PDB file of C-alpha atoms in Angstrom:
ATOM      1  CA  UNK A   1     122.144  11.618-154.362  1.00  0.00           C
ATOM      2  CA  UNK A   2     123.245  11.086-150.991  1.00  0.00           C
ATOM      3  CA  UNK A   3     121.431   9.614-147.988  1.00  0.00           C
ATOM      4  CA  UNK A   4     122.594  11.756-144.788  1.00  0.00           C
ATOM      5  CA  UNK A   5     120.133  13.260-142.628  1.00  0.00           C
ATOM      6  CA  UNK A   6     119.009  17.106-143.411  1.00  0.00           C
ATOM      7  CA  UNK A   7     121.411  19.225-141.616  1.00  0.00           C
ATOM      8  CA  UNK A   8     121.981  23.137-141.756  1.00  0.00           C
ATOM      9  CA  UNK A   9     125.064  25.118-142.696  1.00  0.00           C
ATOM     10  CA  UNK A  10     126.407  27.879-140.586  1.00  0.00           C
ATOM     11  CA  UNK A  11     128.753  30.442-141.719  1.00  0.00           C
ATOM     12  CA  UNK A  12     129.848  32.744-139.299  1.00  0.00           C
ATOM     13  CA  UNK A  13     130.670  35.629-141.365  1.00  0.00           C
ATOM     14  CA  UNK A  14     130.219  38.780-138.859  1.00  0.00           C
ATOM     15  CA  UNK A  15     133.385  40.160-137.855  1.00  0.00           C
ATOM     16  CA  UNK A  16     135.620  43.160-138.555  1.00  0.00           C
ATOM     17  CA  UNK A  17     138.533  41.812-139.420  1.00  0.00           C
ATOM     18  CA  UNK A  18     141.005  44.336-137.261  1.00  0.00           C
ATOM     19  CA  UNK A  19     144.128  42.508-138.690  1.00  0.00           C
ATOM     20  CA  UNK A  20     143.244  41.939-142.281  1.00  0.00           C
ATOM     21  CA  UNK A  21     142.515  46.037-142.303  1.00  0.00           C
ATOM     22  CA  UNK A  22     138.633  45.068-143.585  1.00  0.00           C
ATOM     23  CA  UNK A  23     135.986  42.350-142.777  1.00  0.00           C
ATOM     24  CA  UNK A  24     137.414  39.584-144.020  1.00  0.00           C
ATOM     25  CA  UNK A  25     133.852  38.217-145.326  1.00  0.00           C
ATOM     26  CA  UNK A  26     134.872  41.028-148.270  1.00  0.00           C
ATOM     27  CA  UNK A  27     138.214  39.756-149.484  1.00  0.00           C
ATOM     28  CA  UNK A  28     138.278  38.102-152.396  1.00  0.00           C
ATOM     29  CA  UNK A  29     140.323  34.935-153.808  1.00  0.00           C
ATOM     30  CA  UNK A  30     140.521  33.867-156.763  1.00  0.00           C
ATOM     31  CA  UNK A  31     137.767  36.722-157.961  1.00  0.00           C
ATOM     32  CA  UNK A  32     135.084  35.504-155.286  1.00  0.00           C
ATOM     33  CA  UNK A  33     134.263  36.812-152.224  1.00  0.00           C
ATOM     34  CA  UNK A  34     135.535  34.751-149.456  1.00  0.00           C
ATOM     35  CA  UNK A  35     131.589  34.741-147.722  1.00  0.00           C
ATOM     36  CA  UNK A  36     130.518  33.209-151.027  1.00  0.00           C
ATOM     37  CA  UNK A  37     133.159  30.855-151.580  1.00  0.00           C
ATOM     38  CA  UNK A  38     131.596  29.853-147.945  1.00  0.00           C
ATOM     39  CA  UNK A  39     128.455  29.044-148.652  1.00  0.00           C
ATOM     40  CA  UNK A  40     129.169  27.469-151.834  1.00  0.00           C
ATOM     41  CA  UNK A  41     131.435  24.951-149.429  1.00  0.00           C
ATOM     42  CA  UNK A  42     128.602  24.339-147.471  1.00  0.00           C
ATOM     43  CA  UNK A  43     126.042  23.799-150.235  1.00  0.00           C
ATOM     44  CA  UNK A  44     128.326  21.373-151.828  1.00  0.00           C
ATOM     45  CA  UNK A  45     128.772  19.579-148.703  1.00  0.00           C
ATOM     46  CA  UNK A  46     125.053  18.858-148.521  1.00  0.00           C
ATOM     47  CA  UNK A  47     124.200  21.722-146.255  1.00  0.00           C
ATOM     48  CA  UNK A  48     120.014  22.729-146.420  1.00  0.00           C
ATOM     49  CA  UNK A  49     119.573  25.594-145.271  1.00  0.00           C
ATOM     50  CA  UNK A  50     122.593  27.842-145.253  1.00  0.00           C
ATOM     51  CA  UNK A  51     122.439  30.750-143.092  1.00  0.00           C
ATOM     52  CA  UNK A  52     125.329  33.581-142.938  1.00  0.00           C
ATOM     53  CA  UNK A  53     125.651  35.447-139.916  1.00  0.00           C
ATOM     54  CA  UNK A  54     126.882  38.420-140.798  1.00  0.00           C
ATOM     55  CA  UNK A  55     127.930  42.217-138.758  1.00  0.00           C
ATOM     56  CA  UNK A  56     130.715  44.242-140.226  1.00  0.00           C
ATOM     57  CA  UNK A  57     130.819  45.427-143.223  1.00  0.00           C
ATOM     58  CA  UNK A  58     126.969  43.598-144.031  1.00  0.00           C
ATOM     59  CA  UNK A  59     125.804  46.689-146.099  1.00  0.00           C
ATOM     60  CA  UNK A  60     128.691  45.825-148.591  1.00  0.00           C
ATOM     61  CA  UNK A  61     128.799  41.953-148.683  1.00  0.00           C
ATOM     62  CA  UNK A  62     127.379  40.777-152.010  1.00  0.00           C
ATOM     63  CA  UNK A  63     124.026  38.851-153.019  1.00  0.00           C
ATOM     64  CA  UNK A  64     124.429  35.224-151.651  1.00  0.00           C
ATOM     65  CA  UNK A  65     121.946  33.144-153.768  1.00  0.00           C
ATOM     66  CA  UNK A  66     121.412  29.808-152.139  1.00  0.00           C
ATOM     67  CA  UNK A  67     121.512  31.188-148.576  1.00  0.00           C
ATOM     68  CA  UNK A  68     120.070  33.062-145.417  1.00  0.00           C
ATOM     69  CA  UNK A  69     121.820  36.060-144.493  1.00  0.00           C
ATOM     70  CA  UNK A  70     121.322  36.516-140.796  1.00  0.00           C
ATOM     71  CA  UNK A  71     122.356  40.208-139.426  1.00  0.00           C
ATOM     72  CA  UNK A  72     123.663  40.536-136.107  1.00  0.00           C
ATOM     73  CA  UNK A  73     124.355  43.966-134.495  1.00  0.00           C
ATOM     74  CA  UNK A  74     125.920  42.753-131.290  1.00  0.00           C
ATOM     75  CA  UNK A  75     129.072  41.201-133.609  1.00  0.00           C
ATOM     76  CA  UNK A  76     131.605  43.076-131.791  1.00  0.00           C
ATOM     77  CA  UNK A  77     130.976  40.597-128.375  1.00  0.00           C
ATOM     78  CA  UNK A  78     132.415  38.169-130.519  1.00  0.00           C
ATOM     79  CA  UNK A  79     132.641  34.895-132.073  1.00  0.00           C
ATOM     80  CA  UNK A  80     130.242  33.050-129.452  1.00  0.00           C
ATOM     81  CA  UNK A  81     127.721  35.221-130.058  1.00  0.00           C
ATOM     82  CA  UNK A  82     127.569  35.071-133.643  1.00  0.00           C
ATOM     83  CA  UNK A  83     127.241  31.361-132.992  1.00  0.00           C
ATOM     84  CA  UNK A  84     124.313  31.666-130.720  1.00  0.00           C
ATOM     85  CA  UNK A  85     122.880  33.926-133.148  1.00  0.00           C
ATOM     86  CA  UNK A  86     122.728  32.112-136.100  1.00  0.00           C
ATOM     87  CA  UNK A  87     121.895  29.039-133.791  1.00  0.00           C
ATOM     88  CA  UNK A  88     118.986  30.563-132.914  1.00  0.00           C
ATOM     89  CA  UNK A  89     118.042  31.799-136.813  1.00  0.00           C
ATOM     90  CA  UNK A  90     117.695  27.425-137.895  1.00  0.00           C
ATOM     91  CA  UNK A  91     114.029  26.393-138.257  1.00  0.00           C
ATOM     92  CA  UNK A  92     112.628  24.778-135.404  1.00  0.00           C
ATOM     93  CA  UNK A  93     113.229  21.418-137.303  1.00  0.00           C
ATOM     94  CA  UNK A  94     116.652  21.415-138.122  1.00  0.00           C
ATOM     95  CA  UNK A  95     118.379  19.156-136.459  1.00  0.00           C
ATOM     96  CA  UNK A  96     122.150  19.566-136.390  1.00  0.00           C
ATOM     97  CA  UNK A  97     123.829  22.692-137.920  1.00  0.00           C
ATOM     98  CA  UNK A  98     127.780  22.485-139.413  1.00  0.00           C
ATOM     99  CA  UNK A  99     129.493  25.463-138.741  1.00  0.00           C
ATOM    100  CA  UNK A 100     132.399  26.957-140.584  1.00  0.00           C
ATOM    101  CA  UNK A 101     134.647  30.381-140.490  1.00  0.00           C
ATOM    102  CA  UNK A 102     134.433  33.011-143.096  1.00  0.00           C
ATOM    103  CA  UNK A 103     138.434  33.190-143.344  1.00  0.00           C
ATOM    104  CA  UNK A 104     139.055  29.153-143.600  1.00  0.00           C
ATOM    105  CA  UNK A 105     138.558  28.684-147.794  1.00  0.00           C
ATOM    106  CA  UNK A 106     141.011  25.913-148.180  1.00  0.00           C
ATOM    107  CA  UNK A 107     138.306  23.844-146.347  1.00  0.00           C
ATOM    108  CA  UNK A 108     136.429  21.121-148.484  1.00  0.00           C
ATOM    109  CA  UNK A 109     133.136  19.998-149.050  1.00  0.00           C
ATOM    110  CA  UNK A 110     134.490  16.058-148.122  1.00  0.00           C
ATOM    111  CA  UNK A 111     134.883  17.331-145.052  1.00  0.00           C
ATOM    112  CA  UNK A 112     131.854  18.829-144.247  1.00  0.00           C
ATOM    113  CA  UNK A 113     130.201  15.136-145.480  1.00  0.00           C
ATOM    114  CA  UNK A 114     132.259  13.685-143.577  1.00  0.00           C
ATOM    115  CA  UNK A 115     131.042  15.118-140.529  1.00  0.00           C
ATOM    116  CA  UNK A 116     127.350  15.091-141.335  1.00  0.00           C
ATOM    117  CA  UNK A 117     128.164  11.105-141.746  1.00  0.00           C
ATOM    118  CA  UNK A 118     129.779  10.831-138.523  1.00  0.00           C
ATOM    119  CA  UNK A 119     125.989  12.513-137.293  1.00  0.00           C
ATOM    120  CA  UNK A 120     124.179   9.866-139.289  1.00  0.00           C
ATOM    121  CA  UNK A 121     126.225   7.788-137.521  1.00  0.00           C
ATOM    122  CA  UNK A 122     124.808   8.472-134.156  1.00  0.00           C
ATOM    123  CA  UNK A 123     127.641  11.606-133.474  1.00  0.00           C
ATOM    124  CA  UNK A 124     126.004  14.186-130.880  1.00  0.00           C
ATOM    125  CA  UNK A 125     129.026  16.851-131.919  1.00  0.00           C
ATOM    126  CA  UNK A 126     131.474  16.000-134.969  1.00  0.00           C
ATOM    127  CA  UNK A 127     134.301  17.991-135.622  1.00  0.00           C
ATOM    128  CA  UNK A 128     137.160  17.524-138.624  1.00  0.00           C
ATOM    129  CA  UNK A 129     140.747  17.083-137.238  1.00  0.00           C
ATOM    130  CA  UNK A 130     143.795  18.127-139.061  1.00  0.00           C
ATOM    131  CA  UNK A 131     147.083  16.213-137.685  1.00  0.00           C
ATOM    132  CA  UNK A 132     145.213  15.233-134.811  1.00  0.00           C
ATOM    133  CA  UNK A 133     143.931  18.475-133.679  1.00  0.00           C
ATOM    134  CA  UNK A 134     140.854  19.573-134.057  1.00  0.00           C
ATOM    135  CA  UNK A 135     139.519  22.579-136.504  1.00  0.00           C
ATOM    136  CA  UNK A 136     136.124  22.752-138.942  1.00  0.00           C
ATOM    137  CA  UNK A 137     134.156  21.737-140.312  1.00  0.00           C
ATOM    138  CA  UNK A 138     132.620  20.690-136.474  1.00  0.00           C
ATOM    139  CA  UNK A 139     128.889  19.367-136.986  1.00  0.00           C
ATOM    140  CA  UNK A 140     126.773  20.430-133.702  1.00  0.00           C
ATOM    141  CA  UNK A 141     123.758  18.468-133.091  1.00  0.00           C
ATOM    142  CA  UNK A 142     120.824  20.336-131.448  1.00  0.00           C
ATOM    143  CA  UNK A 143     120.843  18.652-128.230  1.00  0.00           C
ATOM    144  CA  UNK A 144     124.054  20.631-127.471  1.00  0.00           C
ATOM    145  CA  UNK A 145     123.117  24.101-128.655  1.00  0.00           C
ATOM    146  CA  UNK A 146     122.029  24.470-125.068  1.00  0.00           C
ATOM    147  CA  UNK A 147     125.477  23.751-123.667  1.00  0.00           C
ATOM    148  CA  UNK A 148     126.602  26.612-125.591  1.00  0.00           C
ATOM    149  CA  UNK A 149     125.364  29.072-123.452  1.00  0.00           C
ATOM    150  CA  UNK A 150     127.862  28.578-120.997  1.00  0.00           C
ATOM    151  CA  UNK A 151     130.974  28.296-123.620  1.00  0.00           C
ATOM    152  CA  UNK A 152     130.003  30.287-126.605  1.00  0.00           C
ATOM    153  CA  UNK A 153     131.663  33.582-124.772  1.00  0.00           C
ATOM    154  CA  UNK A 154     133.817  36.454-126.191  1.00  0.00           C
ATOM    155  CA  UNK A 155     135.640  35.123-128.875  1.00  0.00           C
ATOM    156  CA  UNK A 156     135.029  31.760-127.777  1.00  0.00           C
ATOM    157  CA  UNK A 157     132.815  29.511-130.230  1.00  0.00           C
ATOM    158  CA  UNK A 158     132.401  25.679-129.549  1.00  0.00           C
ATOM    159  CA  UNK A 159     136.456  25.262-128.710  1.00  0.00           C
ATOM    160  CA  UNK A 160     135.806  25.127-125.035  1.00  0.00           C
ATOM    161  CA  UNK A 161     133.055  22.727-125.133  1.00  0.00           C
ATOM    162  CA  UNK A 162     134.789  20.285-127.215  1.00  0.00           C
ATOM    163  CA  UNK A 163     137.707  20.017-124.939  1.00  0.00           C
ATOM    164  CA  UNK A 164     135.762  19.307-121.885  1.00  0.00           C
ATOM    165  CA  UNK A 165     132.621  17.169-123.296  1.00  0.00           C
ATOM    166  CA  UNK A 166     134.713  14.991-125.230  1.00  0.00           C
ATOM    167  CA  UNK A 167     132.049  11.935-124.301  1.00  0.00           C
ATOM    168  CA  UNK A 168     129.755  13.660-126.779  1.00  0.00           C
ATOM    169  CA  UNK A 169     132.693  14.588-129.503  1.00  0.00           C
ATOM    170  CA  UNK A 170     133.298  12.062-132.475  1.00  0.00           C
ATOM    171  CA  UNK A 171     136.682  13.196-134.203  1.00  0.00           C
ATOM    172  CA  UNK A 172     136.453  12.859-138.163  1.00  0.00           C
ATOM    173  CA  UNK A 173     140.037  12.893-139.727  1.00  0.00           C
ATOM    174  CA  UNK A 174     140.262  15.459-142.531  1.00  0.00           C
ATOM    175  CA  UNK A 175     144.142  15.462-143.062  1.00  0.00           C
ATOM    176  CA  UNK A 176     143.633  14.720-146.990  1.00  0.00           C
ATOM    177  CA  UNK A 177     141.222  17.169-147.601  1.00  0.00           C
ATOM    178  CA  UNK A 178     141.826  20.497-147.178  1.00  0.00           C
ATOM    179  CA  UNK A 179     143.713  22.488-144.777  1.00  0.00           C
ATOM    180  CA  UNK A 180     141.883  24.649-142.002  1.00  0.00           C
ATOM    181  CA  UNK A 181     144.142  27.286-142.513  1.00  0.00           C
ATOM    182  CA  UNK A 182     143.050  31.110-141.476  1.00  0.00           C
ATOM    183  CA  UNK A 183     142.877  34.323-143.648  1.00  0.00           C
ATOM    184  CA  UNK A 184     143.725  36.745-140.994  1.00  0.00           C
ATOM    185  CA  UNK A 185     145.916  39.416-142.928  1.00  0.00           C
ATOM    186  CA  UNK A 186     146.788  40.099-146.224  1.00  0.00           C
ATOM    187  CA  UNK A 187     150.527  38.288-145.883  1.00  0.00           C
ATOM    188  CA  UNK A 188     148.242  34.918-145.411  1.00  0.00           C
ATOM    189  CA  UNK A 189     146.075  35.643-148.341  1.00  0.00           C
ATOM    190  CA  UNK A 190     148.938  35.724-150.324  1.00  0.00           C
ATOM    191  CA  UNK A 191     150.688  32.390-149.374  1.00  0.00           C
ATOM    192  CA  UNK A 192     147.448  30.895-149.894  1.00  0.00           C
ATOM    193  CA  UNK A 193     147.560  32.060-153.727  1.00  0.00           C
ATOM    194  CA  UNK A 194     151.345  31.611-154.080  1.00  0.00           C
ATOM    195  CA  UNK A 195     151.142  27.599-152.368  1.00  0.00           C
ATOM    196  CA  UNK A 196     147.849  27.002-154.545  1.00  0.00           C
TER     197      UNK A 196
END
């Protein structure tokens, strides 16, 4: 089928949602939930295994065949530590994990091969741009989950580390592929549905 190296999928699925009113993991478009409309963008971008970290609301969120749900009760310190945590969840033998937000589902699965080629490619960290700034899919290999530990703080996910490591960043233009666009209230799921 395709002949890039094995690498994980992480959706970070965990948190409350304050603005949208409900965890945002929960809403639905198009008639499917946005945390399996997630992990069906990382299984068709190649992703083996998927694992969904998930915190608010995880009682309610729906059967997700074809991945790993991972619960995390310390969700509320925030997006860095949902990262960590489902870091730490991979088998010791995965090599690179590509991470991707619950409330982005105008993202594509091109994308997320794109990055995983840029890692074939010899890419230590890949992340898809947008216009020339950077958003997800972003590919991290394992030999910088450890720098993570010092950036993945609060709400704070890779962002921090890409901006100041950018010797170990490859950039992966996405501009024609989907949009990395955020579902944080209803208003937002609604110009999704009315542009689409």
């Amino acid at each position: 089928m395709e002949d890039l190296p094995m690498t994980a999928g992480l959706l970070l699925a965990a948190g409350a949602g304050r603005r949208y009113g409900r965890p945002k993991a929960l809403v639905e478009l198009a008639g499917e939930p946005l945390v399996r409309r997630g992990v069906r963008l990382l299984g068709d971008g190649g992703c083996t295994p998927v694992h969904v970290v998930l915190g608010a609301g995880a009682d309610e969120v729906p059967d997700l065949p074809g991945a790993v749900p991972v619960h995390h009760d310390r969700w509320p310190e925030g997006l860095g530590s949902s990262l960590c945590r489902g870091l730490a969840s991979l088998p010791a033998d995965v090599p690179a994990a590509v991470v991707v937000l619950v409330d982005q589902p105008l993202l594509s699965p091109v994308a997320i091969r794109r990055v995983r080629a840029a890692y074939a490619g010899g890419a230590l960290v890949a992340v898809a741009t947008y216009a020339g700034r950077p958003g997800h899919p972003v590919l991290l290999g394992r030999g910088s989950w450890p720098l993570l530990d010092s950036y993945a703080i609060g709400d704070r996910g890779a962002r921090d580390l890409l901006r100041d490591r950018p010797d170990l960043v490859v950039e992966v233009p996405c501009d024609d592929v989907g949009a990395p666009l955020d579902v944080d209230t209803p208003a937002d799921l609604l110009r999704l549905v009315s542009d689409g």
